[in-house]
JSON list of C-alpha atoms in Angstrom, two decimals:
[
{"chain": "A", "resi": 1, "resn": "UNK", "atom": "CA", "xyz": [0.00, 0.00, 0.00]},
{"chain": "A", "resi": 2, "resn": "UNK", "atom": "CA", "xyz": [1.18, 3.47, -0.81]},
{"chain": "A", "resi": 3, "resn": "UNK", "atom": "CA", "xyz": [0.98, 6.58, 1.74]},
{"chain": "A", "resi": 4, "resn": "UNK", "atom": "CA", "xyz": [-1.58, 8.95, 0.95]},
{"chain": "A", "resi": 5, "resn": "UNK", "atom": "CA", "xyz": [-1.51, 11.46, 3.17]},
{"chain": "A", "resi": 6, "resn": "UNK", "atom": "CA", "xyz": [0.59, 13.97, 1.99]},
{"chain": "A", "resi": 7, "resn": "UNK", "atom": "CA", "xyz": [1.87, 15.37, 5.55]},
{"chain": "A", "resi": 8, "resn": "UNK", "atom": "CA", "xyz": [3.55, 12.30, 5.74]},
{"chain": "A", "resi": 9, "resn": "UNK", "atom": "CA", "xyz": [5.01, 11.80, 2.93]},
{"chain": "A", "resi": 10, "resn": "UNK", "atom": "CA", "xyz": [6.67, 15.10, 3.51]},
{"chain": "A", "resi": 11, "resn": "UNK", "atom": "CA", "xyz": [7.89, 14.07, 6.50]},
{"chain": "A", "resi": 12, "resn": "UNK", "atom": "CA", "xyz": [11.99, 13.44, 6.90]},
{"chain": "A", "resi": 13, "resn": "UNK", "atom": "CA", "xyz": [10.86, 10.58, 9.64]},
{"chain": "A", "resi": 14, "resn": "UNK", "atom": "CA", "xyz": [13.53, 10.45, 12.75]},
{"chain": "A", "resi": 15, "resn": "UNK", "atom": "CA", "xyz": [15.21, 13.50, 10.86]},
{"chain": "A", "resi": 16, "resn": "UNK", "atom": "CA", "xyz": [17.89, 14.01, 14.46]},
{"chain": "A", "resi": 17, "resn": "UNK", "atom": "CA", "xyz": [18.92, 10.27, 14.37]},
{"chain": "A", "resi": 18, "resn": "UNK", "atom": "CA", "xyz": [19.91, 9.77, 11.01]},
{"chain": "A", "resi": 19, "resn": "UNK", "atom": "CA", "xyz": [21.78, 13.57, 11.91]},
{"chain": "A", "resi": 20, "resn": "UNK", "atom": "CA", "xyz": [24.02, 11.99, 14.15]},
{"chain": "A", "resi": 21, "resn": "UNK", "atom": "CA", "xyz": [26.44, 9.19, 13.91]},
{"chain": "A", "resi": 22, "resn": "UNK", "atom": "CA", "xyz": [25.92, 7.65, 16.90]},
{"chain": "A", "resi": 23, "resn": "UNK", "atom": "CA", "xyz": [22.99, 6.38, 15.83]},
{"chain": "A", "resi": 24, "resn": "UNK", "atom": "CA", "xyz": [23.60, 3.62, 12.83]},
{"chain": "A", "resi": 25, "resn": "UNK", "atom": "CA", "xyz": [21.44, 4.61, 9.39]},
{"chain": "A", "resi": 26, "resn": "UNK", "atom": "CA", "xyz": [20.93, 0.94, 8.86]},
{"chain": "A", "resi": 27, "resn": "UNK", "atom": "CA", "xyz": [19.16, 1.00, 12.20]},
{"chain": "A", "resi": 28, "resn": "UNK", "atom": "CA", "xyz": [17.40, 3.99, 11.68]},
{"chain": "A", "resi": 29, "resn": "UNK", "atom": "CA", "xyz": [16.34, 3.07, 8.49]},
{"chain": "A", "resi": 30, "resn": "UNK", "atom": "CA", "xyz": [14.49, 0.05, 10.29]},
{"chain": "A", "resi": 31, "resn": "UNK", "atom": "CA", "xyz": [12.47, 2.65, 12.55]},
{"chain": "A", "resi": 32, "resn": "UNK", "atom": "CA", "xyz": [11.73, 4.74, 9.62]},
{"chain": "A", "resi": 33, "resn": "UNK", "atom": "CA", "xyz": [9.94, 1.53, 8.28]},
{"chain": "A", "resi": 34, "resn": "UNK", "atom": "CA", "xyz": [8.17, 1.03, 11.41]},
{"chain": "A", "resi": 35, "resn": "UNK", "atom": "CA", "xyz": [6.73, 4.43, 11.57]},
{"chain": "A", "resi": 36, "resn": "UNK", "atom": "CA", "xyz": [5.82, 4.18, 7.83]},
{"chain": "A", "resi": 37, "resn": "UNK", "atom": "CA", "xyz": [4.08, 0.76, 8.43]},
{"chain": "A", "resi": 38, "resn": "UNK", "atom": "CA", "xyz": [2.08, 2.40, 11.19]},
{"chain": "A", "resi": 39, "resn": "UNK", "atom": "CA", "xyz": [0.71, 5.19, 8.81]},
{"chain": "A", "resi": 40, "resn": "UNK", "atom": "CA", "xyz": [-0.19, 2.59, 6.01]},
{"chain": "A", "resi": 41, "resn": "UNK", "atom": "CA", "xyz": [-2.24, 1.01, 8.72]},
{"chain": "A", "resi": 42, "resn": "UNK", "atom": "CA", "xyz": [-3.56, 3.97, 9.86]},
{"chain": "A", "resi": 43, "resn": "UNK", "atom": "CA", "xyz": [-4.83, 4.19, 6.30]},
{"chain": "A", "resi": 44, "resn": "UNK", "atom": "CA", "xyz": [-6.08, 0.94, 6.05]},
{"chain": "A", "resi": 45, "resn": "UNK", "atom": "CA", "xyz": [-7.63, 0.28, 8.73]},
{"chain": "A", "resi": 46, "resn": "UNK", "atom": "CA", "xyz": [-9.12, 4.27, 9.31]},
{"chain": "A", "resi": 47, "resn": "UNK", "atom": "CA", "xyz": [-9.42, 3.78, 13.28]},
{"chain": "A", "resi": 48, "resn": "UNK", "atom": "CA", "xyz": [-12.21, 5.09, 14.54]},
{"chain": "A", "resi": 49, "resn": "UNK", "atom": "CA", "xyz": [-11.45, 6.85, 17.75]},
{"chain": "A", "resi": 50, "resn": "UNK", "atom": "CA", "xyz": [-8.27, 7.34, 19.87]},
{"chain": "A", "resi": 51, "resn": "UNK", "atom": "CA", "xyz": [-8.12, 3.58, 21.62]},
{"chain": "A", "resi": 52, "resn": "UNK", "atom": "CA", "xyz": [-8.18, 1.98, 18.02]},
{"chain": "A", "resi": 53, "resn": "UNK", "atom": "CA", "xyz": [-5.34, 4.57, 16.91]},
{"chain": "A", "resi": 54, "resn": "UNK", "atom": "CA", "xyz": [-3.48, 3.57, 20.75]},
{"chain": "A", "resi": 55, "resn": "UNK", "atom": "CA", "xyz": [-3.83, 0.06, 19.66]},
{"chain": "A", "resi": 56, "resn": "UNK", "atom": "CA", "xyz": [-2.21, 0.75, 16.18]},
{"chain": "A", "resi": 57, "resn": "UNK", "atom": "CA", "xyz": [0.60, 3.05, 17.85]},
{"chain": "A", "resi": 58, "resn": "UNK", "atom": "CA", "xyz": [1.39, 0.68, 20.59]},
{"chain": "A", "resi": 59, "resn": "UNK", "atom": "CA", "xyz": [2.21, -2.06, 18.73]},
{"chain": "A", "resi": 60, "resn": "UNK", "atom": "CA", "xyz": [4.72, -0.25, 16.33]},
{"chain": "A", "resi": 61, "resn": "UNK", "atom": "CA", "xyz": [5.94, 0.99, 19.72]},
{"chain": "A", "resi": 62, "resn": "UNK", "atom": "CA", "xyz": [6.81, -2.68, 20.74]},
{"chain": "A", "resi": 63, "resn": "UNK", "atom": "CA", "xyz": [8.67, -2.96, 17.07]},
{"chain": "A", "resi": 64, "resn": "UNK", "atom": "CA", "xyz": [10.94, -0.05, 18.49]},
{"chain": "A", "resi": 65, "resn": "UNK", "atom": "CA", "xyz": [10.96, -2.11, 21.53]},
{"chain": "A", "resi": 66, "resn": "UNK", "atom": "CA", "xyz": [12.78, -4.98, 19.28]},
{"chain": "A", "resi": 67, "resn": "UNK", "atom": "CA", "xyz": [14.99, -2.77, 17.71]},
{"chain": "A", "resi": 68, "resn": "UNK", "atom": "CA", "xyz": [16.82, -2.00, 20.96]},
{"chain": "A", "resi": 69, "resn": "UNK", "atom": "CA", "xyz": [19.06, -5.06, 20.56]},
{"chain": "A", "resi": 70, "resn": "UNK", "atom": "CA", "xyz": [20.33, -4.29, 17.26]},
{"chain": "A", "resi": 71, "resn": "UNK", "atom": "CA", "xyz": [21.06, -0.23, 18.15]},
{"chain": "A", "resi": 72, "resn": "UNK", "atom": "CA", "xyz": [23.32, -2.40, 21.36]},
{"chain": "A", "resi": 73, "resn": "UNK", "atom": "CA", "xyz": [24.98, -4.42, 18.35]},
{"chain": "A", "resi": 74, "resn": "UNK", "atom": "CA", "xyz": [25.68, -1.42, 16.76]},
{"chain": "A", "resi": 75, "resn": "UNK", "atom": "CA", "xyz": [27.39, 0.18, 19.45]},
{"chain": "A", "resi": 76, "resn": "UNK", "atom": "CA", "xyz": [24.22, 2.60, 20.03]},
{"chain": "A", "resi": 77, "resn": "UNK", "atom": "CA", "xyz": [21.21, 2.65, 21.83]},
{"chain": "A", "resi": 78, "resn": "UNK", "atom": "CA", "xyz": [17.64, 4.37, 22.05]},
{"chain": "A", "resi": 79, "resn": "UNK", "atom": "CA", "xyz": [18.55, 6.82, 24.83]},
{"chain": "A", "resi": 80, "resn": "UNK", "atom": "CA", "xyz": [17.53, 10.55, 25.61]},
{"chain": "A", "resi": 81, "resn": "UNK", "atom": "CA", "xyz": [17.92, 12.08, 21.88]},
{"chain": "A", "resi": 82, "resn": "UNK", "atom": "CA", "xyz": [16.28, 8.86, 20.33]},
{"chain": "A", "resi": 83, "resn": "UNK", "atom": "CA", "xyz": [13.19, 8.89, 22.50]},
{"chain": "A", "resi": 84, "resn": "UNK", "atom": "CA", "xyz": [12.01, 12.23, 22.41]},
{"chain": "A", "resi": 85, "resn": "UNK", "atom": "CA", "xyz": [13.04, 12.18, 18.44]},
{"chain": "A", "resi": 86, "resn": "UNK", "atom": "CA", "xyz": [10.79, 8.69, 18.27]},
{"chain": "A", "resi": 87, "resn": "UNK", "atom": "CA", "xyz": [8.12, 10.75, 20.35]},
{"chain": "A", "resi": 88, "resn": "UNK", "atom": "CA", "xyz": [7.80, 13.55, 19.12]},
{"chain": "A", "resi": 89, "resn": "UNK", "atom": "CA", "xyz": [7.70, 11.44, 15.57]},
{"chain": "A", "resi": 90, "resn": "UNK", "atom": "CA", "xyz": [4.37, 9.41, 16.98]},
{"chain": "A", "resi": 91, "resn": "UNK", "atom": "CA", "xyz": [2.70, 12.54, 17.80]},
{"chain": "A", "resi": 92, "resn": "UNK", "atom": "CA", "xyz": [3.01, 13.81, 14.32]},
{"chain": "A", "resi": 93, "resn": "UNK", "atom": "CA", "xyz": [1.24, 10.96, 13.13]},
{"chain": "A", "resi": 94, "resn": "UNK", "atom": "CA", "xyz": [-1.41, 10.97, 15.20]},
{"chain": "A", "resi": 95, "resn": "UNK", "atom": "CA", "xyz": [-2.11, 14.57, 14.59]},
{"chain": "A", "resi": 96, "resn": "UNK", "atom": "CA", "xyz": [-1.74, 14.12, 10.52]},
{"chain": "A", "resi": 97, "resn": "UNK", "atom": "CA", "xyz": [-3.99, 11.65, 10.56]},
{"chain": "A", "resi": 98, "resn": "UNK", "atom": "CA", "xyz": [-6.82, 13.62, 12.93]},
{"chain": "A", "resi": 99, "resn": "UNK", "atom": "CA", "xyz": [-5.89, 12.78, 15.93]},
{"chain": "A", "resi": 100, "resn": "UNK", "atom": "CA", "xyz": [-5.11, 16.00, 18.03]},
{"chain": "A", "resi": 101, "resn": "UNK", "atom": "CA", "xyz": [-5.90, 15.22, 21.25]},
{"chain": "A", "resi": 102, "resn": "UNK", "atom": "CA", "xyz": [-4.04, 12.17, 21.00]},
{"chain": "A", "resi": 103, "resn": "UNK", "atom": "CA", "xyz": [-1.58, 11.46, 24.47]},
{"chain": "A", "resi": 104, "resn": "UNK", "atom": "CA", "xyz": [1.31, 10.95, 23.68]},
{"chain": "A", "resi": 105, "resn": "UNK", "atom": "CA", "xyz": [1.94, 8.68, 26.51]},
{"chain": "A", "resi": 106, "resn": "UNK", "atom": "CA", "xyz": [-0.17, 7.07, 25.49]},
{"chain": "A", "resi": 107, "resn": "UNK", "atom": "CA", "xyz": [0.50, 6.76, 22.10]},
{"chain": "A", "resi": 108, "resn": "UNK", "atom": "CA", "xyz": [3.75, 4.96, 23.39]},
{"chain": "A", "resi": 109, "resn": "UNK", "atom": "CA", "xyz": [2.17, 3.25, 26.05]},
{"chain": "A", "resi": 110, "resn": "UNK", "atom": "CA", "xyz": [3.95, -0.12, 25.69]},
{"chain": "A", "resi": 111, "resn": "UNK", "atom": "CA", "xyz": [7.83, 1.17, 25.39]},
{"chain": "A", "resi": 112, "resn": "UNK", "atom": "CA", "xyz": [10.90, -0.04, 27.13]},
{"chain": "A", "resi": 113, "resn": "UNK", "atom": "CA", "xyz": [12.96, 3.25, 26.40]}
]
């Protein structure tokens, strides 16, 4: 499935991660995909109020909750600059996709960064 929403596809997705080299691309590049995977669902499956879109959000967080080990393999790991970039990146798709009084806590309910 393709992105439609065109706030999205305009968006340089974890933009201060792949900024710095402490944090791998090749690793990045996996979050990236999570995040995109999440908006094609989004798409999809058009949740219908904010504990469908929690449900949708929480399980791409546990995918970032996966990728831990391989950012330790790489020398790296999802610490303060990561999380607030991987935040702040959840938030933005919950608000392009209608979703403004989305919590971001709770958006990320399920992490273990």
């Amino acid at each position: 499935m393709n992105i439609s929403n065109q706030q999205v596809i305009a968006r340089p997705f974890l933009k201060a991660l792949y900024g710095d080299d402490y944090y791998p691309d090749r690793v990045v590049d996996r979050g990236k995909a999570i995040l995109l995977r999440l908006c094609e669902r989004i798409e999809a499956e058009r949740p219908a109020d904010l504990a469908a879109l929690y449900s949708l959000t929480q399980a791409a967080t546990d995918e970032f909750n996966a990728l831990q080990d391989e950012f330790w393999a790489a020398g790296s790991e999802i610490e303060t600059v990561a999380r607030e970039e991987m935040a702040e990146d959840f938030w933005f798709v919950a608000e392009a996709y209608g979703f403004p009084d989305a919590d971001m806590e709770e958006l990320i309910a399920t992490r273990e960064w």
